Short mmCIF file of C-alpha atoms in Angstrom, two decimals:
data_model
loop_
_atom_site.label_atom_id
_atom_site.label_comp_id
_atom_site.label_asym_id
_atom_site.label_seq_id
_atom_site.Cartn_x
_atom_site.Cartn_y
_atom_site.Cartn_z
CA UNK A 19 20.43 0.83 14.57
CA UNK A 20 18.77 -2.89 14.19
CA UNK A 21 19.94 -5.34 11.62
CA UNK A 22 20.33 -4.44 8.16
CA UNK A 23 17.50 -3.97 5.63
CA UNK A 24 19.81 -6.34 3.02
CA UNK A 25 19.56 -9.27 5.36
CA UNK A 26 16.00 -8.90 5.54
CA UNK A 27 13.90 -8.89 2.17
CA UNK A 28 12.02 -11.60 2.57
CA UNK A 29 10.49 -10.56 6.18
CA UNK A 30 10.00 -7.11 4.60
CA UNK A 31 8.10 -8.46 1.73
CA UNK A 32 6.09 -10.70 4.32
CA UNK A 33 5.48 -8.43 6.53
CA UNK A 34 3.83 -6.24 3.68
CA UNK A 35 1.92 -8.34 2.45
CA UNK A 36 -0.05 -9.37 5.74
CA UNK A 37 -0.29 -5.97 5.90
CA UNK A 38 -2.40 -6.16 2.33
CA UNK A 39 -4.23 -8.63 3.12
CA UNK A 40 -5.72 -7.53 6.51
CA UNK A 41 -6.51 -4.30 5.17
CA UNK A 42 -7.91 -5.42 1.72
CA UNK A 43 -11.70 -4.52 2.97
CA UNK A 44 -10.73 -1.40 4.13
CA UNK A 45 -9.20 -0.15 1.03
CA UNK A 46 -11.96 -1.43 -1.28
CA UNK A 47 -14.36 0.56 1.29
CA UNK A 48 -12.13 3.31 0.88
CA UNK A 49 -12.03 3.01 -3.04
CA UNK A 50 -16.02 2.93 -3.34
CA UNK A 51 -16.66 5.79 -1.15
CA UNK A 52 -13.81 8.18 -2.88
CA UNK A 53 -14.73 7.34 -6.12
CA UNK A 54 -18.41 7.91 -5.11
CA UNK A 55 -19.78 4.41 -6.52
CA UNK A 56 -23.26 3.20 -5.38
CA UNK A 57 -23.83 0.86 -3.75
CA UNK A 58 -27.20 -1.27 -3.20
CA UNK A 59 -27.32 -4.45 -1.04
CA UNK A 60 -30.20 -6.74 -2.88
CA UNK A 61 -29.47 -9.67 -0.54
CA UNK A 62 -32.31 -9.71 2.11
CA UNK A 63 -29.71 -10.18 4.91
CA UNK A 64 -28.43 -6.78 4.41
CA UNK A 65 -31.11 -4.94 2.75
CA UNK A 66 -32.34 -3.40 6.16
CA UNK A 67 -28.56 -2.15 6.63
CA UNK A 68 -28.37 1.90 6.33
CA UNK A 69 -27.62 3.02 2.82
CA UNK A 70 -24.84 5.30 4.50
CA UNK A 71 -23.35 1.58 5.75
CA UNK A 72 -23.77 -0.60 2.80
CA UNK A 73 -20.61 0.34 1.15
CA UNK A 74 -18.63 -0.74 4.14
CA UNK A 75 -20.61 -3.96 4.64
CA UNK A 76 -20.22 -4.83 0.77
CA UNK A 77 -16.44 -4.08 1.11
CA UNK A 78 -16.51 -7.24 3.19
CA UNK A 79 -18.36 -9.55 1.20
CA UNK A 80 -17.35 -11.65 -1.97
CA UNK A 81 -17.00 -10.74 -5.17
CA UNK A 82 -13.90 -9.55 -4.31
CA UNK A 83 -12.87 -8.47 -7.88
CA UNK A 84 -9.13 -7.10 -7.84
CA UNK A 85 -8.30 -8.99 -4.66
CA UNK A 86 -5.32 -10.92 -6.28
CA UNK A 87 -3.77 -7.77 -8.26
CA UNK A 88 -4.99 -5.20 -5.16
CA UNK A 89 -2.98 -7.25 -2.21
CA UNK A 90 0.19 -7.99 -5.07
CA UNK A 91 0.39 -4.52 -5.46
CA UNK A 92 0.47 -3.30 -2.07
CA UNK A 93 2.59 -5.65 -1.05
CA UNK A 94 5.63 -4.99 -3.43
CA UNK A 95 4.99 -1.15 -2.92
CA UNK A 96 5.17 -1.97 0.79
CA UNK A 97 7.94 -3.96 0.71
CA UNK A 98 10.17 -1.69 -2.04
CA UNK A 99 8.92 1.46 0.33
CA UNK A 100 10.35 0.92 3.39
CA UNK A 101 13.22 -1.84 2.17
CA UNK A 102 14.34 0.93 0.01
CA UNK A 103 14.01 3.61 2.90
CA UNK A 104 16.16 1.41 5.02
CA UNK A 105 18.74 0.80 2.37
CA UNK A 106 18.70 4.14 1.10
CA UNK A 107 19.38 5.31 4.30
CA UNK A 108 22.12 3.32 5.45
CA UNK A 109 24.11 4.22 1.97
CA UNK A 110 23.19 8.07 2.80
CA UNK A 111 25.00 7.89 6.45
CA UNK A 112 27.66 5.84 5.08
CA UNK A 113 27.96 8.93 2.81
CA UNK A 114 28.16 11.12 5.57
CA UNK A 115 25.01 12.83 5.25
CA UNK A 116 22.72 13.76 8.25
CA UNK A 117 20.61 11.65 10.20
CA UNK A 118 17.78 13.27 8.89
CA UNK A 119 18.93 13.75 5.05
CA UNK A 120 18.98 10.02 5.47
CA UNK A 121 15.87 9.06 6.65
CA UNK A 122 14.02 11.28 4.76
CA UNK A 123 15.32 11.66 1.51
CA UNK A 124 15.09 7.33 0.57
CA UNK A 125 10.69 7.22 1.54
CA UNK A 126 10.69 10.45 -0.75
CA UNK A 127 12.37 8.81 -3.92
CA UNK A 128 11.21 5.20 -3.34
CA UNK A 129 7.30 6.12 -2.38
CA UNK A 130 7.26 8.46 -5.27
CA UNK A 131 8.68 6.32 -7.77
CA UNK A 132 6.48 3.07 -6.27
CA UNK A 133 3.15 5.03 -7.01
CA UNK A 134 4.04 6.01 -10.58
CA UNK A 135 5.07 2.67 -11.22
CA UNK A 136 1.97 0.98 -9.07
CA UNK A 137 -0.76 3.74 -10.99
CA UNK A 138 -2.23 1.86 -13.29
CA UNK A 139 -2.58 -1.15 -11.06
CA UNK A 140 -4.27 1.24 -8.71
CA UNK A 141 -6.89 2.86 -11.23
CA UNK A 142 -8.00 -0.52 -12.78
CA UNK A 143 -8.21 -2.09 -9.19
CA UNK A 144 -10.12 0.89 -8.34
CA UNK A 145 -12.42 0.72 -11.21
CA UNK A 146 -13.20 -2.81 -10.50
CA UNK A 147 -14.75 -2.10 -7.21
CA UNK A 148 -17.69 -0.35 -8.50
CA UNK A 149 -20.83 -3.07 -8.13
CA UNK A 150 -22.48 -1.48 -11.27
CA UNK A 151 -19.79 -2.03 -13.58
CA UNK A 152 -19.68 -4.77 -15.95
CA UNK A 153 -15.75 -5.05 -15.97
CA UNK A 154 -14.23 -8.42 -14.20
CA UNK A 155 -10.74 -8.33 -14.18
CA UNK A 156 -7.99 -6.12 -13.99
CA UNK A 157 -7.41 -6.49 -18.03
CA UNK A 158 -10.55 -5.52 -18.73
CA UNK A 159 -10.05 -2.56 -16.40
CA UNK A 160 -6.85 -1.72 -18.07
CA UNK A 161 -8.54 -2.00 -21.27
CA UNK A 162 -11.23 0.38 -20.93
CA UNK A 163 -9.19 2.78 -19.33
CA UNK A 164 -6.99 2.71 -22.36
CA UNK A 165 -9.98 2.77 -24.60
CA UNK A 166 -11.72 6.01 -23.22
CA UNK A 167 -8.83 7.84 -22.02
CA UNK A 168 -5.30 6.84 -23.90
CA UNK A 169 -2.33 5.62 -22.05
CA UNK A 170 -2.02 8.64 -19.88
CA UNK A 171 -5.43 7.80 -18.89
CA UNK A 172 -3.47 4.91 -16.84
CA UNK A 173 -1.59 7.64 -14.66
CA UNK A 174 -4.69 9.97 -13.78
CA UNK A 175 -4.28 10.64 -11.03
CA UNK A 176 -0.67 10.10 -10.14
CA UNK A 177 0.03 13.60 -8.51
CA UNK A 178 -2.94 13.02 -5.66
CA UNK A 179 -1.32 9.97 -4.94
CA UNK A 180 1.76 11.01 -4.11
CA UNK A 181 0.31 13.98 -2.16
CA UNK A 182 -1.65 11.49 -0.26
CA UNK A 183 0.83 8.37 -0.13
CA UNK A 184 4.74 10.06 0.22
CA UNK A 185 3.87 12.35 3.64
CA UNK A 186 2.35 8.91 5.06
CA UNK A 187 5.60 6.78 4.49
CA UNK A 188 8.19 9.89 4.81
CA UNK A 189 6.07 9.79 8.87
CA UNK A 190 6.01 6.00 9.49
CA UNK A 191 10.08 5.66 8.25
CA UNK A 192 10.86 9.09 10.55
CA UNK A 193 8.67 7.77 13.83
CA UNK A 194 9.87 4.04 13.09
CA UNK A 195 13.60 5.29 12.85
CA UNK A 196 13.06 7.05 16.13
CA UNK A 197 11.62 4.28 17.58
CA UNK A 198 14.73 2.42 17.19
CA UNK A 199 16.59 4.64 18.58
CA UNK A 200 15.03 5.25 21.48
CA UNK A 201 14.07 1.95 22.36
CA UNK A 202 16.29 -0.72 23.84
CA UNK A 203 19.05 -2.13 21.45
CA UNK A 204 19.40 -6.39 21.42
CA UNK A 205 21.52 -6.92 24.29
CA UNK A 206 25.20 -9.14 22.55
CA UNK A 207 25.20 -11.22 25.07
CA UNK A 208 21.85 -12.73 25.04
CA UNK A 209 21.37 -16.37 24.09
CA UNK A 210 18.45 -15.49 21.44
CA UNK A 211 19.81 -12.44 20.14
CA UNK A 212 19.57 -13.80 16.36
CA UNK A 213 15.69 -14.24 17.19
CA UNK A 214 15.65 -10.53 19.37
CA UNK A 215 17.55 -8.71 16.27
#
């Protein structure tokens, strides 16, 4: 096993959220197709761009509404995912249970508690990315989701989340585990084995 996760928060939290930001474009291209926004490139540069393309093209370009709150949000969920997993797991085979109890059981708490708490983040950053709406901030997205649907408005949703986010991390903590194991340990003896580790 490599070093442990409670030397390493700040790395995990890094690590996350350069994860965040490189794949900020593809989540808000993700988040306008799903949600089924439209999409309609005005600017003459990109007007002769396929309507089928657009909303991938206007994922990349500025307004980036959400931006801030979107990458903050991924990045603690990240970060709390798999630091948690790690930590979870090394307190679950200090307990004695199995090697796969351990590595399972922490993504399956940790993801599903990090998406109910991340929810309402997620709607209003969602909401946000559609170009017709008149909303600019994540308060104002909060707002009118509070306003037309109530506070459980803020956690529509939730249960599709999990579905799609807890199988993802419970499969990149289980391959990344046996990764580890499988590949090469830091050999003791090496002069820049704090730096391999």
């Amino acid at each position: 096993m490599g070093a442990a996760a409670k030397d390493h928060p700040v790395e995990y939290f890094s690590a996350s959220t350069m994860a965040a930001v490189l794949n900020y474009p593809l989540w808000r291209a993700s988040a306008i197709g799903q949600s089924g926004f439209r999409v309609v490139m005005s600017n003459s540069t990109f007007s002769s761009v396929h309507p089928s393309f657009q909303p991938f093209v206007y994922a990349f370009c500025p307004p980036y509404k959400g931006l801030l709150a979107t990458v903050a949000g991924m990045s603690w969920a990240r970060a709390a995912i798999f630091f948690g997993s790690d930590v979870g797991r090394e307190i679950l085979l200090d307990r004695g249970y199995s090697n796969t109890t351990s590595t399972l059981v922490p993504p399956l708490i940790v993801s599903s508690s990090v998406q109910v708490v991340n929810m309402p983040l997620v709607r209003a950053t969602v909401m946000l990315q559609n170009p017709q709406s008149s909303v600019q901030n994540i308060r104002g997205s909060l707002k009118l989701i509070y306003s037309s649907h109530g506070l459980p408005g803020l956690w529509h949703g939730t249960s599709a989340g999990i579905l799609k986010t807890v199988p993802k991390y419970c499969s990149a903590i289980f391959v990344k585990e046996l990764l580890e194991e499988a590949l090469p340990h830091v050999d003791p003896s090496s002069t820049t084995k704090d730096k391999d580790a």
